[in-house]
Amino acid sequence: MNNAIAGFSKLSKEEKINWIAAEYFTNPTNAIATIKQYWNSDENLQKLHDDFIENTITNFYLPLGIAPNFLVNGTYYSVPMVIEESSVVAAASKSAKYWSTRGGFKATVLNSEKIGQVHFMYRGNVQKLEKFFAATKTKFFTATEDITKNMQKRGGGILDIELRNKTNAIENYFQLHATFETKDSMGANFINSCLEQFAKTLKAEAQNNIEFTEDEKDLQVVMSILSNYVPNCIVRAEVSCPVEELAEKKIENPLEFAQKFVQAVNIAEIEPYRAVTHNKGIMNGVDAVVLATGNDFRAVEAGVHAYASRTGTYSSLSHAKIENGIFTFWMEIPLALGTVGGLTSLHPLVKMALQILGKPSAHELMQIVAVTGLAQNFAALRSLTTTGIQEGHMKMHINNILNQFETSDEERKMIKKHFENNIISHASVVEFIENLRK
Ligand code: MEV
C-alpha cells in the first residue's frame, strides 16, 4: 500500500526524488541514480527544463530525428520530428524523397481564424439581451485595447464577436462567440485574456443596463475559454502526378497501385474503425513536427479529430482520386500553430528545429506539418496496399529488440544478415538470438 503525501510541491527537488524512490522502489539508490542520469550537466539548462512544469524530477528523452528532402511549394525542407515509434521518420523520409521527383507537395493555408467563447446564463427577455449586445459590442473591443494593441500592430486581433443563443440546448444558455487572428502566435494566452476581459465587461455592462430587470442584470458567466476546435484554421496539402509516374521498384503496375490506394482511402472515408487508424497514421507525422516545434499537440489532436467527425460520422482526413490519368492525394486539416511565444523561444531544441525549418511563419509551419502528415499517410497506405505494414515496421523495430537483448556488435551483424532474407517477427528474432547464444 502506497502513502498519500501532503505538500509534495513544496518539497525541494532532492526531497521529491527521495520520497518517490523510497515510496515506489525496492532499491531506492538505483532509482535515484536512474532519475539523475537524465539530468543535464549544464545547471542552467536543467533549471530551464525544471521550470517548464511543476514537480519536475528529471527529463524524459524522446528522439529528435530529421526527415530530409521534403519539397513543399518548390522549397526543400529537412523536417525535424520528435517521436518514439521506430518506423515514422523512415516512412516520412521515404515519402518525401518519392514525391520530390514527382512535383513535390503543394500546400495552401485556406484560413487561420481562431475561436474563443464566453459561456453565460441569462434569465430574461431574449430581445432585450440582443439589443443590449448590439449596443455594447464596441465596448468589448475598447475594453481589450491594452491586450490587443501589440497583436494589432502585427496585423492580428479580434475579428468579430457574436451573441449566440443556445437556449434550445440548455435553458438560459448564451455565448459570446469571438473570432481572432493571432498571426505567428498560437494565441491561446492572447485569446483567453481577451475572453476574460469580455466576461468582465459583459457583467459590468449588464449591471448598468437600465432596461434590464434585476434578474436580467444578474447574468452568470460560467467560463471563458478558447476553443481548440478550429474549423476555420485550415491548411490543404496535396500531391499529384500522372498515374504512370507512380511506378518505382515496388510499384510495378502503377494503375493497379493507384486504384487500390484510392479504394483504401474510400474505405477510411466510410468506415470509422479504419478511419481512426488511417488518421492515426497522419497524426504520426503531424504530432512529431508539432512536438519538435514546441507546439501543443493535445490541442492539435483534439481539433483534428473533432474536424474528422464534423459530418456526424468519424471519417478520413485525406482523400484520393484518379481523374484523366492523374492521381491526386490530398487532405485539409485544422492546425492552430505558433512560431513565436510559448516554448518557441525557450526550449533550445525547439529554437533549433525552427531554425532548421528556415524560421517559418505560422502559415508556413501549418503547411510543413500538414505535408508531413500527408507523407506519413501515403507511406502507410503504400505499404498496406502492397507489401503489408509489418515488413517495414519490423525492419525498423528490430533495433528495439536487439537493444532489449543487449546484443553485441558481432551478434547484431549476424542477426541483421540473417533477417535480410527472412521474415522478421518479435518471436523469430528472439528465437534467433537464443539459438545464437546457445
Ligand atoms: C501505425 O503507427 C500507423 C498505421 O497503422 C497507419 C495506417 O494504418 O494507416 C500504419
Coordinates of C-alpha atoms and ligand atoms in Angstrom, one line a residue:
M1 CA 0.0 0.0 0.0
N2 CA 1.5 3.4 -1.0
N3 CA 1.0 6.5 1.0
A4 CA -0.5 9.8 0.0
I5 CA 1.6 12.9 0.6
A6 CA 0.7 16.5 1.6
G7 CA 2.7 19.4 0.3
F8 CA 4.7 17.5 -2.4
S9 CA 5.1 20.6 -4.5
K10 CA 6.7 22.4 -1.5
L11 CA 9.5 19.8 -1.2
S12 CA 12.8 20.5 -2.8
K13 CA 13.7 18.6 -5.9
E14 CA 16.0 16.3 -3.9
E15 CA 13.3 15.7 -1.3
K16 CA 10.8 14.9 -4.1
I17 CA 13.1 12.4 -5.6
N18 CA 13.9 10.8 -2.3
W19 CA 10.3 10.4 -1.4
I20 CA 9.4 8.8 -4.8
A21 CA 12.4 6.5 -4.6
A22 CA 11.6 5.4 -1.1
E23 CA 7.9 5.0 -1.8
Y24 CA 7.9 3.1 -5.1
F25 CA 11.2 1.2 -5.4
T26 CA 12.8 -1.7 -3.5
N27 CA 16.2 -0.3 -4.4
P28 CA 15.9 3.5 -3.9
T29 CA 19.6 4.1 -4.6
N30 CA 19.2 2.6 -8.1
A31 CA 16.0 4.6 -8.7
I32 CA 17.7 7.9 -7.7
A33 CA 20.7 7.1 -9.9
T34 CA 18.4 6.5 -12.9
I35 CA 16.5 9.7 -12.3
K36 CA 19.7 11.7 -12.0
Q37 CA 21.3 10.0 -15.0
Y38 CA 18.9 12.0 -17.2
W39 CA 19.7 15.4 -15.6
N40 CA 21.6 17.8 -17.8
S41 CA 25.1 18.6 -16.6
D42 CA 24.5 22.2 -17.5
E43 CA 22.7 23.5 -14.4
N44 CA 21.2 26.5 -16.1
L45 CA 19.8 24.3 -18.9
Q46 CA 18.4 21.9 -16.3
K47 CA 16.8 24.7 -14.4
L48 CA 15.1 25.9 -17.6
H49 CA 13.6 22.5 -18.1
D50 CA 12.7 22.1 -14.4
D51 CA 10.7 25.4 -14.6
F52 CA 8.5 24.3 -17.6
I53 CA 6.2 22.4 -15.2
E54 CA 5.6 21.8 -11.6
N55 CA 7.3 18.9 -9.6
T56 CA 10.0 18.2 -12.2
I57 CA 12.3 15.4 -11.1
T58 CA 14.1 14.7 -14.3
N59 CA 13.9 14.8 -18.1
F60 CA 12.1 12.4 -20.3
Y61 CA 14.0 11.8 -23.6
L62 CA 12.3 11.2 -26.9
P63 CA 14.4 11.0 -30.1
L64 CA 14.5 14.0 -32.4
G65 CA 15.1 12.8 -36.0
I66 CA 15.2 14.5 -39.4
A67 CA 13.2 13.7 -42.4
P68 CA 15.0 15.4 -45.3
N69 CA 14.0 16.1 -48.9
F70 CA 10.6 17.5 -48.3
L71 CA 9.8 19.6 -51.4
V72 CA 7.0 21.9 -50.4
N73 CA 5.8 24.6 -52.8
G74 CA 9.2 24.5 -54.6
T75 CA 11.3 24.8 -51.4
Y76 CA 13.3 21.9 -49.9
Y77 CA 12.8 21.3 -46.1
S78 CA 14.5 19.0 -43.7
V79 CA 11.8 18.3 -41.2
P80 CA 12.6 17.8 -37.5
M81 CA 10.4 15.1 -35.9
V82 CA 10.1 14.1 -32.3
I83 CA 8.6 10.6 -32.0
E84 CA 9.2 7.2 -30.3
E85 CA 7.7 5.0 -33.0
S86 CA 10.6 3.4 -34.9
S87 CA 9.3 3.5 -38.5
V88 CA 7.8 7.0 -38.6
V89 CA 10.8 9.1 -39.6
A90 CA 12.0 6.5 -42.1
A91 CA 8.5 6.4 -43.7
A92 CA 8.3 10.2 -43.9
S93 CA 11.8 10.4 -45.4
K94 CA 10.9 7.8 -48.0
S95 CA 7.6 9.5 -49.0
A96 CA 9.4 12.9 -49.1
K97 CA 12.1 11.6 -51.5
Y98 CA 9.5 9.7 -53.6
W99 CA 7.4 12.9 -54.1
S100 CA 10.4 15.1 -54.6
T101 CA 10.8 13.5 -58.0
R102 CA 7.1 13.8 -58.8
G103 CA 6.5 17.5 -58.4
G104 CA 6.7 17.7 -54.6
F105 CA 4.0 18.7 -52.2
K106 CA 1.7 21.6 -52.7
A107 CA 0.3 23.3 -49.6
T108 CA -2.0 26.2 -49.0
V109 CA -3.3 27.8 -45.9
L110 CA -7.0 28.4 -46.6
N111 CA -7.7 30.4 -43.4
S112 CA -6.3 30.9 -40.0
E113 CA -9.2 32.1 -37.7
K114 CA -9.2 31.0 -34.0
I115 CA -12.2 30.9 -31.8
G116 CA -13.0 31.6 -28.2
Q117 CA -16.2 31.7 -26.1
V118 CA -17.7 33.3 -23.0
H119 CA -20.3 30.9 -21.8
F120 CA -23.0 32.5 -19.7
M121 CA -26.5 32.1 -18.3
Y122 CA -29.1 34.9 -18.7
R123 CA -32.6 34.6 -17.3
G124 CA -34.8 37.0 -19.1
N125 CA -36.1 38.5 -22.3
V126 CA -34.0 37.5 -25.3
Q127 CA -34.8 40.6 -27.4
K128 CA -33.6 42.8 -24.6
L129 CA -30.3 40.8 -24.4
E130 CA -29.9 41.1 -28.2
K131 CA -30.5 44.9 -28.0
F132 CA -28.1 45.1 -25.1
F133 CA -25.4 43.2 -27.0
A134 CA -25.8 45.3 -30.2
A135 CA -25.4 48.5 -28.1
T136 CA -22.5 47.1 -26.0
K137 CA -20.5 45.3 -28.8
T138 CA -17.9 48.1 -29.3
K139 CA -17.2 48.2 -25.6
F140 CA -15.8 44.7 -25.8
F141 CA -13.2 45.9 -28.3
T142 CA -12.4 49.1 -26.4
A143 CA -12.1 47.3 -23.1
T144 CA -9.5 44.9 -24.5
E145 CA -7.3 47.6 -26.3
D146 CA -4.4 47.1 -23.8
I147 CA -4.4 43.4 -24.7
T148 CA -4.9 43.7 -28.4
K149 CA -2.7 46.7 -29.3
N150 CA 0.5 44.6 -29.9
M151 CA -1.4 41.9 -31.8
Q152 CA -3.0 44.6 -33.9
K153 CA 0.5 46.0 -34.8
R154 CA 1.3 42.5 -36.1
G155 CA -1.9 42.5 -38.2
G156 CA -4.0 40.4 -35.9
G157 CA -6.6 41.0 -33.2
I158 CA -10.3 40.3 -32.5
L159 CA -12.1 39.7 -35.8
D160 CA -15.7 39.6 -34.5
I161 CA -17.9 38.9 -31.5
E162 CA -21.3 37.4 -31.9
L163 CA -24.0 36.7 -29.3
R164 CA -25.2 33.1 -29.7
N165 CA -28.5 31.9 -28.3
K166 CA -28.0 28.2 -27.1
T167 CA -31.2 28.0 -25.1
N168 CA -32.6 25.2 -27.3
A169 CA -29.8 23.0 -26.0
I170 CA -29.6 24.3 -22.3
E171 CA -32.1 26.6 -20.6
N172 CA -30.8 30.2 -20.3
Y173 CA -27.5 29.4 -22.0
F174 CA -25.9 32.0 -24.2
Q175 CA -22.4 32.6 -25.6
L176 CA -20.2 35.4 -26.7
H177 CA -18.6 33.6 -29.7
A178 CA -15.5 35.5 -30.7
T179 CA -13.1 35.0 -33.6
F180 CA -9.5 36.0 -33.6
E181 CA -6.5 36.3 -35.9
T182 CA -3.3 35.7 -33.9
K183 CA -0.7 35.8 -36.8
D184 CA 2.5 33.9 -35.8
S185 CA 1.5 33.0 -32.3
M186 CA -0.8 30.1 -31.4
G187 CA -2.6 32.7 -29.4
A188 CA -4.0 30.8 -26.5
N189 CA -2.9 33.3 -23.9
F190 CA -4.0 36.2 -26.0
I191 CA -7.4 34.8 -26.7
N192 CA -8.0 33.7 -23.1
S193 CA -7.0 37.2 -21.8
C194 CA -9.4 38.8 -24.3
L195 CA -12.2 36.5 -23.3
E196 CA -11.8 37.1 -19.6
Q197 CA -12.0 40.8 -20.2
F198 CA -15.1 40.3 -22.3
A199 CA -16.7 38.4 -19.4
K200 CA -15.9 41.3 -17.0
T201 CA -17.3 43.9 -19.5
L202 CA -20.4 41.7 -20.0
K203 CA -21.1 41.5 -16.3
A204 CA -20.4 45.2 -15.6
E205 CA -22.4 46.5 -18.6
A206 CA -25.3 44.2 -17.7
Q207 CA -25.3 45.6 -14.2
N208 CA -25.5 49.2 -15.6
N209 CA -28.2 48.5 -18.2
I210 CA -31.2 50.3 -17.0
E211 CA -33.5 48.3 -19.3
F212 CA -32.7 45.0 -17.5
T213 CA -34.7 43.7 -14.6
E214 CA -32.7 42.6 -11.5
D215 CA -32.8 39.0 -12.8
E216 CA -31.6 40.0 -16.2
K217 CA -28.8 42.2 -14.7
D218 CA -27.6 39.2 -12.7
L219 CA -26.3 37.2 -15.7
Q220 CA -23.8 34.4 -14.7
V221 CA -20.6 33.9 -16.5
V222 CA -19.8 30.1 -16.4
M223 CA -16.4 30.2 -18.1
S224 CA -14.3 32.0 -20.7
I225 CA -12.0 29.9 -22.8
L226 CA -10.6 29.5 -26.3
S227 CA -11.8 26.6 -28.4
N228 CA -9.4 24.0 -29.8
Y229 CA -11.9 23.3 -32.5
V230 CA -10.7 25.5 -35.3
P231 CA -12.6 24.5 -38.5
N232 CA -11.6 27.9 -40.0
C233 CA -7.9 27.5 -39.5
I234 CA -7.3 25.0 -42.3
V235 CA -4.4 24.0 -44.4
R236 CA -4.6 21.9 -47.5
A237 CA -1.7 19.6 -48.5
E238 CA -1.6 17.8 -51.9
V239 CA 0.5 15.6 -54.1
S240 CA -0.4 14.6 -57.7
C241 CA 1.2 13.1 -60.8
P242 CA 0.2 11.2 -63.9
V243 CA -0.6 7.6 -62.8
E244 CA 2.2 6.0 -64.8
E245 CA 4.7 8.2 -63.0
L246 CA 3.8 6.4 -59.7
A247 CA 5.9 3.5 -60.9
E248 CA 9.0 2.5 -59.0
K249 CA 10.8 -0.6 -57.7
K250 CA 7.9 -1.9 -55.6
I251 CA 5.1 -0.4 -57.7
E252 CA 5.4 -2.3 -61.0
N253 CA 1.8 -1.7 -62.1
P254 CA 1.1 1.9 -61.3
L255 CA -2.6 1.9 -62.3
E256 CA -3.4 -1.1 -60.1
F257 CA -1.5 0.5 -57.3
A258 CA -3.4 3.8 -57.7
Q259 CA -6.7 2.1 -57.9
K260 CA -6.1 0.1 -54.7
F261 CA -4.7 3.2 -53.0
V262 CA -7.9 5.1 -53.8
Q263 CA -10.0 2.1 -52.6
A264 CA -8.1 2.2 -49.3
V265 CA -8.8 5.9 -48.9
N266 CA -12.5 5.3 -49.8
I267 CA -12.7 2.7 -47.1
A268 CA -11.3 5.1 -44.5
E269 CA -13.9 7.7 -45.7
I270 CA -16.9 5.5 -44.8
E271 CA -15.6 3.1 -42.1
P272 CA -14.9 4.7 -38.7
Y273 CA -12.8 1.7 -37.5
R274 CA -10.5 2.1 -40.4
A275 CA -10.7 6.0 -40.4
V276 CA -9.3 6.2 -36.8
T277 CA -6.2 4.1 -37.7
H278 CA -5.9 5.9 -41.0
N279 CA -5.9 9.3 -39.3
K280 CA -3.6 8.0 -36.6
G281 CA -1.1 7.4 -39.3
I282 CA -1.5 11.0 -40.4
M283 CA -1.0 12.2 -36.8
N284 CA 2.2 10.2 -36.6
G285 CA 3.6 12.8 -38.9
V286 CA 1.7 15.8 -37.6
D287 CA 2.4 15.3 -33.9
A288 CA 6.1 14.6 -34.4
V289 CA 6.6 18.1 -36.1
V290 CA 4.2 19.8 -33.7
L291 CA 6.2 18.4 -30.8
A292 CA 9.6 19.3 -32.3
T293 CA 8.4 22.9 -32.9
G294 CA 7.2 23.3 -29.3
N295 CA 3.5 23.4 -30.2
D296 CA 0.6 22.0 -28.3
F297 CA 0.0 18.5 -29.7
R298 CA -3.1 17.9 -27.4
A299 CA -4.8 21.0 -28.9
V300 CA -4.0 19.8 -32.4
E301 CA -5.1 16.2 -31.7
A302 CA -8.4 17.4 -30.2
G303 CA -9.1 19.8 -33.0
V304 CA -8.2 17.4 -35.8
H305 CA -10.4 14.6 -34.6
A306 CA -13.3 16.9 -34.0
Y307 CA -12.9 18.1 -37.6
A308 CA -12.7 14.4 -38.8
S309 CA -16.2 14.0 -37.2
R310 CA -17.8 17.2 -38.4
T311 CA -20.4 15.5 -40.6
G312 CA -21.5 13.4 -37.6
T313 CA -19.5 10.3 -38.6
Y314 CA -15.8 10.0 -38.0
S315 CA -14.1 9.9 -41.4
S316 CA -10.8 10.0 -43.2
L317 CA -9.0 13.3 -43.2
S318 CA -7.4 12.5 -46.5
H319 CA -8.9 11.9 -49.9
A320 CA -7.6 10.4 -53.2
K321 CA -8.8 10.2 -56.8
I322 CA -7.7 9.3 -60.3
E323 CA -9.1 11.7 -62.9
N324 CA -8.0 12.0 -66.5
G325 CA -5.0 9.8 -65.8
I326 CA -3.8 12.0 -62.9
F327 CA -3.5 10.5 -59.4
T328 CA -4.3 13.1 -56.7
F329 CA -4.0 12.6 -52.9
W330 CA -4.8 15.4 -50.6
M331 CA -6.1 16.5 -47.2
E332 CA -7.4 19.5 -45.4
I333 CA -6.8 19.7 -41.7
P334 CA -7.2 22.3 -39.0
L335 CA -3.9 23.3 -37.3
A336 CA -3.6 26.1 -34.8
L337 CA 0.1 26.6 -34.6
G338 CA 2.6 29.2 -33.5
T339 CA 6.2 30.0 -34.3
V340 CA 6.5 32.8 -31.7
G341 CA 5.7 32.7 -28.0
G342 CA 5.3 29.7 -25.8
L343 CA 8.2 27.2 -25.9
T344 CA 9.4 28.5 -29.2
S345 CA 11.9 31.0 -27.7
L346 CA 12.6 29.0 -24.5
H347 CA 13.4 25.4 -25.5
P348 CA 16.8 25.3 -27.2
L349 CA 15.9 22.3 -29.3
V350 CA 12.6 24.0 -30.4
K351 CA 14.6 27.0 -31.5
M352 CA 16.9 24.7 -33.4
A353 CA 14.0 22.9 -35.1
L354 CA 12.6 26.2 -36.2
Q355 CA 16.0 27.3 -37.5
I356 CA 16.3 24.0 -39.5
L357 CA 12.9 24.8 -41.0
G358 CA 14.1 28.3 -42.0
K359 CA 12.3 30.2 -39.2
P360 CA 8.9 29.7 -40.7
S361 CA 5.8 31.9 -40.2
A362 CA 2.8 30.1 -38.5
H363 CA 1.3 29.7 -42.0
E364 CA 4.5 28.1 -43.3
L365 CA 4.6 25.8 -40.3
M366 CA 1.0 24.8 -40.9
Q367 CA 2.0 23.8 -44.5
I368 CA 5.1 21.8 -43.4
V369 CA 3.1 20.0 -40.6
A370 CA 0.2 19.1 -43.0
V371 CA 2.6 17.9 -45.7
T372 CA 4.4 15.6 -43.2
G373 CA 1.1 14.2 -42.1
L374 CA 0.1 13.5 -45.8
A375 CA 3.6 12.0 -46.4
Q376 CA 3.1 9.7 -43.5
N377 CA -0.4 8.7 -44.7
F378 CA 1.0 8.0 -48.2
A379 CA 3.8 5.8 -46.8
A380 CA 1.3 3.8 -44.6
L381 CA -1.2 3.3 -47.4
R382 CA 1.5 2.4 -49.9
S383 CA 2.8 -0.4 -47.5
L384 CA -0.7 -1.5 -46.6
T385 CA -1.8 -1.9 -50.2
T386 CA 1.4 -3.5 -51.4
T387 CA 3.8 -5.4 -49.1
G388 CA 1.8 -5.1 -45.8
I389 CA 2.9 -2.9 -42.9
Q390 CA 4.9 -5.4 -41.0
E391 CA 7.8 -5.7 -43.4
G392 CA 8.9 -2.0 -43.0
H393 CA 7.8 -1.8 -39.3
M394 CA 9.8 -4.8 -38.2
K395 CA 12.8 -3.8 -40.2
M396 CA 12.9 -0.6 -38.0
H397 CA 11.7 -2.3 -34.9
I398 CA 14.4 -4.9 -34.9
N399 CA 16.8 -2.4 -33.3
N400 CA 14.5 -2.2 -30.3
I401 CA 14.6 -6.0 -29.9
L402 CA 18.4 -6.0 -30.3
N403 CA 18.6 -3.3 -27.6
Q404 CA 16.3 -5.2 -25.3
F405 CA 18.6 -8.3 -25.5
E406 CA 21.7 -6.1 -25.2
T407 CA 23.2 -7.8 -28.3
S408 CA 26.9 -7.2 -29.1
D409 CA 28.1 -5.7 -32.4
E410 CA 29.1 -9.1 -33.6
E411 CA 25.6 -10.6 -32.8
R412 CA 23.9 -7.6 -34.5
K413 CA 25.8 -8.2 -37.7
M414 CA 24.8 -11.8 -37.8
I415 CA 21.2 -11.1 -36.9
K416 CA 20.8 -8.4 -39.5
K417 CA 22.4 -10.5 -42.2
H418 CA 20.1 -13.4 -41.3
F419 CA 17.0 -11.3 -41.4
E420 CA 17.8 -9.7 -44.8
N421 CA 16.1 -12.7 -46.3
N422 CA 13.9 -14.0 -43.5
I423 CA 10.6 -12.7 -42.1
I424 CA 11.1 -10.5 -39.1
S425 CA 8.8 -11.0 -36.2
H426 CA 9.4 -10.5 -32.5
A427 CA 9.4 -14.3 -31.9
S428 CA 11.6 -15.1 -34.9
V429 CA 14.3 -12.5 -33.8
V430 CA 14.2 -13.7 -30.2
E431 CA 14.5 -17.3 -31.3
F432 CA 17.4 -16.5 -33.5
I433 CA 19.2 -14.6 -30.6
E434 CA 18.6 -17.5 -28.3
N435 CA 20.0 -20.1 -30.7
L436 CA 23.0 -17.8 -31.4
R437 CA 23.7 -17.7 -27.7
K438 CA 23.4 -21.4 -27.1
Ligands
MEV1 C1 1.0 2.9 -37.2 O1 1.5 3.8 -36.3 C2 0.1 3.7 -38.2 C3 -0.6 2.9 -39.3 O2 -1.4 1.9 -38.6 C4 -1.5 3.8 -40.1 C5 -2.5 3.2 -41.0 O3 -2.9 2.0 -40.8 O4 -2.8 3.8 -42.0 C6 0.3 2.1 -40.1

